[in-house]
Short mmCIF file of C-alpha atoms in Angstrom, two decimals:
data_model
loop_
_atom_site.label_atom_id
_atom_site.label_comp_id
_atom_site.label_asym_id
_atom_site.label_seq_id
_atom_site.Cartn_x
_atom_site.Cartn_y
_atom_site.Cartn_z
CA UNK M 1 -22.56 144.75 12.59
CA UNK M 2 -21.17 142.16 15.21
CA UNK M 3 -22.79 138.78 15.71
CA UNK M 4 -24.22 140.46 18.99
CA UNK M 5 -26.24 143.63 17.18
CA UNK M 6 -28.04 141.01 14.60
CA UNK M 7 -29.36 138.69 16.95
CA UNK M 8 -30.90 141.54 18.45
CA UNK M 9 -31.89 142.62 15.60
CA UNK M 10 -33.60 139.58 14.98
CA UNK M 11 -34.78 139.51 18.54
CA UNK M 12 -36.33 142.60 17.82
CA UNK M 13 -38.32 141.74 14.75
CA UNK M 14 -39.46 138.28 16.36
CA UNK M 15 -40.63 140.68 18.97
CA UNK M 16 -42.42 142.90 16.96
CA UNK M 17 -43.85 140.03 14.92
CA UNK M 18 -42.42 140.81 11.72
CA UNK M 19 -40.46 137.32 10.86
CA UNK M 20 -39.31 136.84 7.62
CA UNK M 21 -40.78 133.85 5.49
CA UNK M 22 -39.79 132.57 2.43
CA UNK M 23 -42.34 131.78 -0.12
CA UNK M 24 -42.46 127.92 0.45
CA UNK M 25 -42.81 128.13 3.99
CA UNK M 26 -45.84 130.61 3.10
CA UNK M 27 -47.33 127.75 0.84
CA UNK M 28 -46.25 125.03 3.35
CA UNK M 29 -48.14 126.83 5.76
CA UNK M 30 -50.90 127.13 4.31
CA UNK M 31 -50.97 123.10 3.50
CA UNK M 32 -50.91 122.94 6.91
CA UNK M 33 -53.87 125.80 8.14
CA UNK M 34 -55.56 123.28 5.54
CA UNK M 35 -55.59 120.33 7.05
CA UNK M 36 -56.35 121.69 10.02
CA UNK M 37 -59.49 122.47 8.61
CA UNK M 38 -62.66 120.20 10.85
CA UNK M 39 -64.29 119.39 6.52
CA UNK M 40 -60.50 118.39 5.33
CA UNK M 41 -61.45 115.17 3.60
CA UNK M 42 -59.11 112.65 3.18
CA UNK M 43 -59.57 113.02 -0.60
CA UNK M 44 -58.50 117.09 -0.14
CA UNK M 45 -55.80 116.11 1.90
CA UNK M 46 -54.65 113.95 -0.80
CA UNK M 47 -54.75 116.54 -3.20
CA UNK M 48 -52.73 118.75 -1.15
CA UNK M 49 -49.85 116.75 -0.46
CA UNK M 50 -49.80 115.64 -3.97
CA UNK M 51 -49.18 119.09 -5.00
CA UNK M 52 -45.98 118.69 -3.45
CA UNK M 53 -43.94 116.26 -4.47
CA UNK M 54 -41.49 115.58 -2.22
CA UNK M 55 -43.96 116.05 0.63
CA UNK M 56 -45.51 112.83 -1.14
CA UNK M 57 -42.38 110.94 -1.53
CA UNK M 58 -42.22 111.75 2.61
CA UNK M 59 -45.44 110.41 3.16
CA UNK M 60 -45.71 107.24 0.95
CA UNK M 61 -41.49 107.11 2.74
CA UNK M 62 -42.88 107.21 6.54
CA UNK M 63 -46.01 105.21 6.23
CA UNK M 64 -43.55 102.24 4.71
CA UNK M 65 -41.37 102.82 7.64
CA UNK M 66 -40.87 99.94 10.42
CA UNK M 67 -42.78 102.29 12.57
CA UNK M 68 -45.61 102.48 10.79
CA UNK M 69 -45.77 99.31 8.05
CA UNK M 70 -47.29 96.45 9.63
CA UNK M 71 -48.00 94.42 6.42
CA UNK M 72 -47.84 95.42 2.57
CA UNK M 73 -45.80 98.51 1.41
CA UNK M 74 -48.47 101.61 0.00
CA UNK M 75 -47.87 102.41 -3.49
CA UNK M 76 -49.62 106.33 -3.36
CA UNK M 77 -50.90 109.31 -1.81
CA UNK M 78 -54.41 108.46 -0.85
CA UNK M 79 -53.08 104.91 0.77
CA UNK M 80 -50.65 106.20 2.79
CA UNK M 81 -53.03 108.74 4.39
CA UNK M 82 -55.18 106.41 5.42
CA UNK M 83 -52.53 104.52 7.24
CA UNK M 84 -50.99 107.48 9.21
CA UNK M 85 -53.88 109.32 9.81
CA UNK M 86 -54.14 112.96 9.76
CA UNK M 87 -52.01 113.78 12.69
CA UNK M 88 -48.80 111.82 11.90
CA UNK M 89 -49.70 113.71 8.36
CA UNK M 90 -49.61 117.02 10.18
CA UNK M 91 -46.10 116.04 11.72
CA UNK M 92 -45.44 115.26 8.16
CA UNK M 93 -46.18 118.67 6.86
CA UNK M 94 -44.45 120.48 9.44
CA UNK M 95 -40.87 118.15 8.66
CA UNK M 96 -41.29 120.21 5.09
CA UNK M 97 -41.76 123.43 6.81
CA UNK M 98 -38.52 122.95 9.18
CA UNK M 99 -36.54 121.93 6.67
CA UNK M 100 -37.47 125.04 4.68
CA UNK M 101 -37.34 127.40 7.08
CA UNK M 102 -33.13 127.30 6.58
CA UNK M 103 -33.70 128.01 2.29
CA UNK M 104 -31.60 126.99 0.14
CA UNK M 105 -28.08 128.77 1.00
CA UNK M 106 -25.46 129.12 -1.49
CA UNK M 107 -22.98 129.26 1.65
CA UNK M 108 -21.27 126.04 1.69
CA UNK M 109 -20.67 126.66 5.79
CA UNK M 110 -24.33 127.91 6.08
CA UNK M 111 -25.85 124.68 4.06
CA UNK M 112 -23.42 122.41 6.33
CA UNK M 113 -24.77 123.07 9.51
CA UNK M 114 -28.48 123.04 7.95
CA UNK M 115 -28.26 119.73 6.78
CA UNK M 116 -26.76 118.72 10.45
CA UNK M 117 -29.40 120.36 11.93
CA UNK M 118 -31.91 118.19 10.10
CA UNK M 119 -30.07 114.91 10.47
CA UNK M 120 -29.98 116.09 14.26
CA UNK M 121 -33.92 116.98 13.99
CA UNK M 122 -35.10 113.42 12.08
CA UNK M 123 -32.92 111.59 14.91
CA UNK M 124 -34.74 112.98 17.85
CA UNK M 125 -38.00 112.73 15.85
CA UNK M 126 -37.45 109.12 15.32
CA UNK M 127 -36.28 108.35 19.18
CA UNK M 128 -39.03 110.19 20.44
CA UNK M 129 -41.82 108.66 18.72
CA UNK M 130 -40.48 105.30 20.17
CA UNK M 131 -39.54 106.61 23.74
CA UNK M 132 -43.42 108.02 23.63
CA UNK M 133 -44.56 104.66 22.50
CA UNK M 134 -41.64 102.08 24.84
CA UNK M 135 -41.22 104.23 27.96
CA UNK M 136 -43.39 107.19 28.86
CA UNK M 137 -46.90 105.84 27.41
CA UNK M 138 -47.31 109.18 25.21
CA UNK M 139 -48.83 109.59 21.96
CA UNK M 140 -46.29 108.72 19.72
CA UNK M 141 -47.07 110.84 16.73
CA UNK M 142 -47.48 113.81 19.13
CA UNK M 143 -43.69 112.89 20.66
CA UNK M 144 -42.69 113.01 17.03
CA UNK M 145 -44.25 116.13 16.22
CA UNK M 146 -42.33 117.77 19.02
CA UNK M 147 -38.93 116.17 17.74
CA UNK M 148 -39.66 117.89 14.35
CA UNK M 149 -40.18 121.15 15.37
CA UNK M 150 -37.84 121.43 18.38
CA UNK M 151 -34.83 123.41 16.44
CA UNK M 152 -37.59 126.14 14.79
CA UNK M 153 -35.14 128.97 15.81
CA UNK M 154 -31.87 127.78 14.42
CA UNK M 155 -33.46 126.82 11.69
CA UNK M 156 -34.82 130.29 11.17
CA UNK M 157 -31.59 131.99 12.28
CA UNK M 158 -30.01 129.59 9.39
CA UNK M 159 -32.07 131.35 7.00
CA UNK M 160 -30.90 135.17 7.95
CA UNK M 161 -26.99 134.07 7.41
CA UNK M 162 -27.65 135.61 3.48
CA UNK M 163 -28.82 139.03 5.17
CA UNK M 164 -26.29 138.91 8.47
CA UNK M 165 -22.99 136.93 7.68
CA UNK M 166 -21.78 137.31 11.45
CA UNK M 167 -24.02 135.16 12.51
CA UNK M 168 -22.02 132.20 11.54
CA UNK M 169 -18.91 133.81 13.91
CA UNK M 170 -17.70 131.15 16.18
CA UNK M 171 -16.41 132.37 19.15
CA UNK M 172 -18.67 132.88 20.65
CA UNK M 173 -21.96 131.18 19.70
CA UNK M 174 -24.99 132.70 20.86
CA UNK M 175 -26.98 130.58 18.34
CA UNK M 176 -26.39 127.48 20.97
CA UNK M 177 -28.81 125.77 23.05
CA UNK M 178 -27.08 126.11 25.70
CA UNK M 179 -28.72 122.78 27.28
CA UNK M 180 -26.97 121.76 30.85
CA UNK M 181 -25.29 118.50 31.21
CA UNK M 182 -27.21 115.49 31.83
CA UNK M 183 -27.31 113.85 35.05
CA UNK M 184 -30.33 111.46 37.39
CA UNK M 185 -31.77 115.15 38.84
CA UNK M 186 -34.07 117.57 37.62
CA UNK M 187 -31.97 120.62 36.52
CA UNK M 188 -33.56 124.02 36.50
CA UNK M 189 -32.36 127.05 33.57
CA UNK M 190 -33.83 129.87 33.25
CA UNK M 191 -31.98 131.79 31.22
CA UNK M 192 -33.30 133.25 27.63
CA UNK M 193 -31.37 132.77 24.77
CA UNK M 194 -31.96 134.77 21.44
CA UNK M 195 -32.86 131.21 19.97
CA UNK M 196 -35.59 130.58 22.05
CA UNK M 197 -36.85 134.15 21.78
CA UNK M 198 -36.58 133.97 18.38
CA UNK M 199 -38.06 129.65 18.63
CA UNK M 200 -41.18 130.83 20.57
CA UNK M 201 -42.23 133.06 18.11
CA UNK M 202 -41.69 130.61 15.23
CA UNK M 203 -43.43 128.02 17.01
CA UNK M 204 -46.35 130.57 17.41
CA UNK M 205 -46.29 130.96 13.56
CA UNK M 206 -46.72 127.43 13.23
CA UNK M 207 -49.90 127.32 15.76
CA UNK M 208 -49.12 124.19 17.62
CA UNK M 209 -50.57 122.80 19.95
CA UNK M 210 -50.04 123.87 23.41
CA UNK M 211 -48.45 120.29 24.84
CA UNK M 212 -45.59 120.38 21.99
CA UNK M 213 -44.95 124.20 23.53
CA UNK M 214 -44.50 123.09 26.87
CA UNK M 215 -42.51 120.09 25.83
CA UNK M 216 -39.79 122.41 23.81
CA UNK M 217 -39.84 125.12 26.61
CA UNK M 218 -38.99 122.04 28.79
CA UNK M 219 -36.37 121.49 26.57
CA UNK M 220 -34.66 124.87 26.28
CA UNK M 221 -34.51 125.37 30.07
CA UNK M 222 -33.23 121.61 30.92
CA UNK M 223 -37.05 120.96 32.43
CA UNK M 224 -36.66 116.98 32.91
CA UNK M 225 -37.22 113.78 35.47
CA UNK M 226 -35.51 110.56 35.22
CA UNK M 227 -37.13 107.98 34.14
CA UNK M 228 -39.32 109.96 32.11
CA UNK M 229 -42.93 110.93 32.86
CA UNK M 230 -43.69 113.89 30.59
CA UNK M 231 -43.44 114.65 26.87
CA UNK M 232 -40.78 117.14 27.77
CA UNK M 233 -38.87 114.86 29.80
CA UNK M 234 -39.40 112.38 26.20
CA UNK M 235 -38.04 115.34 24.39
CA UNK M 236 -35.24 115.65 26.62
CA UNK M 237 -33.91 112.21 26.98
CA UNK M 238 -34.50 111.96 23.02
CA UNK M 239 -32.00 114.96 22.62
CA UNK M 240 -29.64 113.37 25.21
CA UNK M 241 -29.37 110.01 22.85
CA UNK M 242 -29.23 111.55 19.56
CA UNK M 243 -25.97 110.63 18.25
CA UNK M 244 -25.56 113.39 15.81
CA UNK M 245 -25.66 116.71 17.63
CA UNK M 246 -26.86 119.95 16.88
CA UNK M 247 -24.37 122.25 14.87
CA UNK M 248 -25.86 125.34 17.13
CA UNK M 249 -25.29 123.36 20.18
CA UNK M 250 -22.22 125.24 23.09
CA UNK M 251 -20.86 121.55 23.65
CA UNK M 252 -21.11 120.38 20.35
CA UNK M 253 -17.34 121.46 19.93
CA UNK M 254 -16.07 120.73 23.44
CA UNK M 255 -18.05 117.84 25.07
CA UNK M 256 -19.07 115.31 22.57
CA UNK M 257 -22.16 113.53 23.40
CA UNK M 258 -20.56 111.55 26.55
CA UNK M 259 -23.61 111.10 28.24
CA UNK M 260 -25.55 109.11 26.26
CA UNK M 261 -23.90 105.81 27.04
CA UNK M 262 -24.23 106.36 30.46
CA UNK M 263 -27.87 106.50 29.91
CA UNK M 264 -29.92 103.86 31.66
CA UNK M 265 -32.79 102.84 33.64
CA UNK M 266 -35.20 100.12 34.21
CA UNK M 267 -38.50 100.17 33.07
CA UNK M 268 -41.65 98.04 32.97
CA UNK M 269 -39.84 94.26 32.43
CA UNK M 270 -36.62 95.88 30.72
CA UNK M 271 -34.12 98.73 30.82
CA UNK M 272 -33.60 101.61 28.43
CA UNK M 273 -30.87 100.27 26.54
CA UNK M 274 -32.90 97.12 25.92
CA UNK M 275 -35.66 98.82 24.50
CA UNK M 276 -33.48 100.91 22.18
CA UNK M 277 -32.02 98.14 20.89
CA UNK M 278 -34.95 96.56 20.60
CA UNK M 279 -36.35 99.22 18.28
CA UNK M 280 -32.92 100.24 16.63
CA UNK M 281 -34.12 99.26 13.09
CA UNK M 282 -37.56 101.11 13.97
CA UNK M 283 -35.22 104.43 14.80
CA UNK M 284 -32.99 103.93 11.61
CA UNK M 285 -35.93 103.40 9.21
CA UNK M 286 -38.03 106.24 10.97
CA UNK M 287 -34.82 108.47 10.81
CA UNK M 288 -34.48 107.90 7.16
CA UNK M 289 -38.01 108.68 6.13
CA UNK M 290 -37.50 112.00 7.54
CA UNK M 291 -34.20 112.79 5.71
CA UNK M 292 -35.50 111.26 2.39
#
């Protein structure tokens, strides 16, 4: 079987709504259908993350971050809650879903681009909580949230290397994004890929909420204004400045991310690149949290 026949393959069972989960994305799940719950107490939410434990090292991690930690370090569970509130906790949860959504690979070349992939996720998480929160005017956990989960289907493709080896071939690579250079003008794609066949029904699986859709469908077809308005267009320009790329991105190997320097605008009393470096240690110590 070429690289060509699994994908659809894959394609097929995404499709037919037969996805393959491991069993920690099954419990992780249902953490997650949990706190979505209108009587999840704080006190049961505790409970649930502390049944995981590095899903409360993440928590207690995040809610010290610059981002969030506006006084004394938390110490626990319970603490932490309280100062992220349920739906950065949510965003939380689903960072332990993505991440296990690749499983644990014993193929060096399959675990490689995994852990890229996640450095690449946690980096556009942390720029677009702060774009949401600098520039556009968004919710900032919800721009987060949408960082997360914006990779679902390579992720998930990641995880069916063990059952179809070709899908690591390089030449070509389907498994790419496929995004379309950046420049000042909307740009318009329409073209399906099997990873955001495969990424709608993932995010489906996940039940999110319909503005995080729209924001990663705005991202797969190059959907975006400059300066930003919309949480897509945060998602975008997030992607844009991420200095570590996606492994499952076309230009990764060709055009290195050349763009991102050339990013700029003015907004409100300062420019882009201002406001970045304004919040570079909130970025960094948002970025880590995620990867911890």
């Amino acid at each position: 079987m070429d690289k060509t026949e699994a994908l659809n393959s894959i394609v097929a069972e995404a499709n037919r709504g037969e996805l393959v989960f491991s069993t920690n994305v099954t419990a992780s799940l249902k953490i997650q259908q949990a706190l979505d719950a209108p009587d999840c107490s704080a006190d049961t939410a505790a409970k649930l993350v502390m049944n995981e434990p590095l899903l409360s090292a993440r928590v207690v991690a995040i809610a010290n971050s610059v981002a969030y930690n506006r006084g004394n370090d938390v110490t626990n569970v319970k603490s932490a809650i309280a100062r992220l509130g349920f739906r950065t906790l949510r965003s939380i949860v689903a960072t332990l879903v993505v991440r296990q959504l690749a499983g644990a690979s014993k193929n060096p070349e399959t675990r490689a681009k995994a852990n890229q992939l996640w450095e690449h996720t946690a980096q556009v998480a942390a720029l677009s909580q702060v774009i949401a929160r600098r520039i556009t005017k968004l919710d900032p956990d919800t721009a987060m949230f949408a960082g997360i989960v914006h990779e679902v289907g390579g992720f998930y493709l990641l995880s069916r290397v063990e059952e179809f080896p070709c899908l690591l071939d390089n030449k070509p690579d389907p498994l790419a994004s496929d995004l379309p250079a950046f420049s000042d003008t909307i740009i318009e794609s329409t073209e399906e890929t099997p990873e955001t066949i495969i990424g709608r029904v993932v995010l489906k699986n996940l039940m999110l909420p319909q503005p995080v859709l729209d924001a990663v469908e705005a991202l797969w077809f190059g959907l975006r204004a400059m300066p930003p308005e919309t949480l897509g267009d945060t998602l975008l320009l997030a992607n844009e400045l991420a200095s570590i790329r996606s492994p499952l991105e076309m230009r990764f190997e060709t055009e290195p991310n050349q763009y991102a320097s050339e990013i700029d605008f003015v907004v409100g009393d300062g420019t882009l690149n201002s406001i970045l470096e304004e919040s570079e240690e909130e970025v960094r110590s948002l970025t880590a949290a995620l990867l911890a």
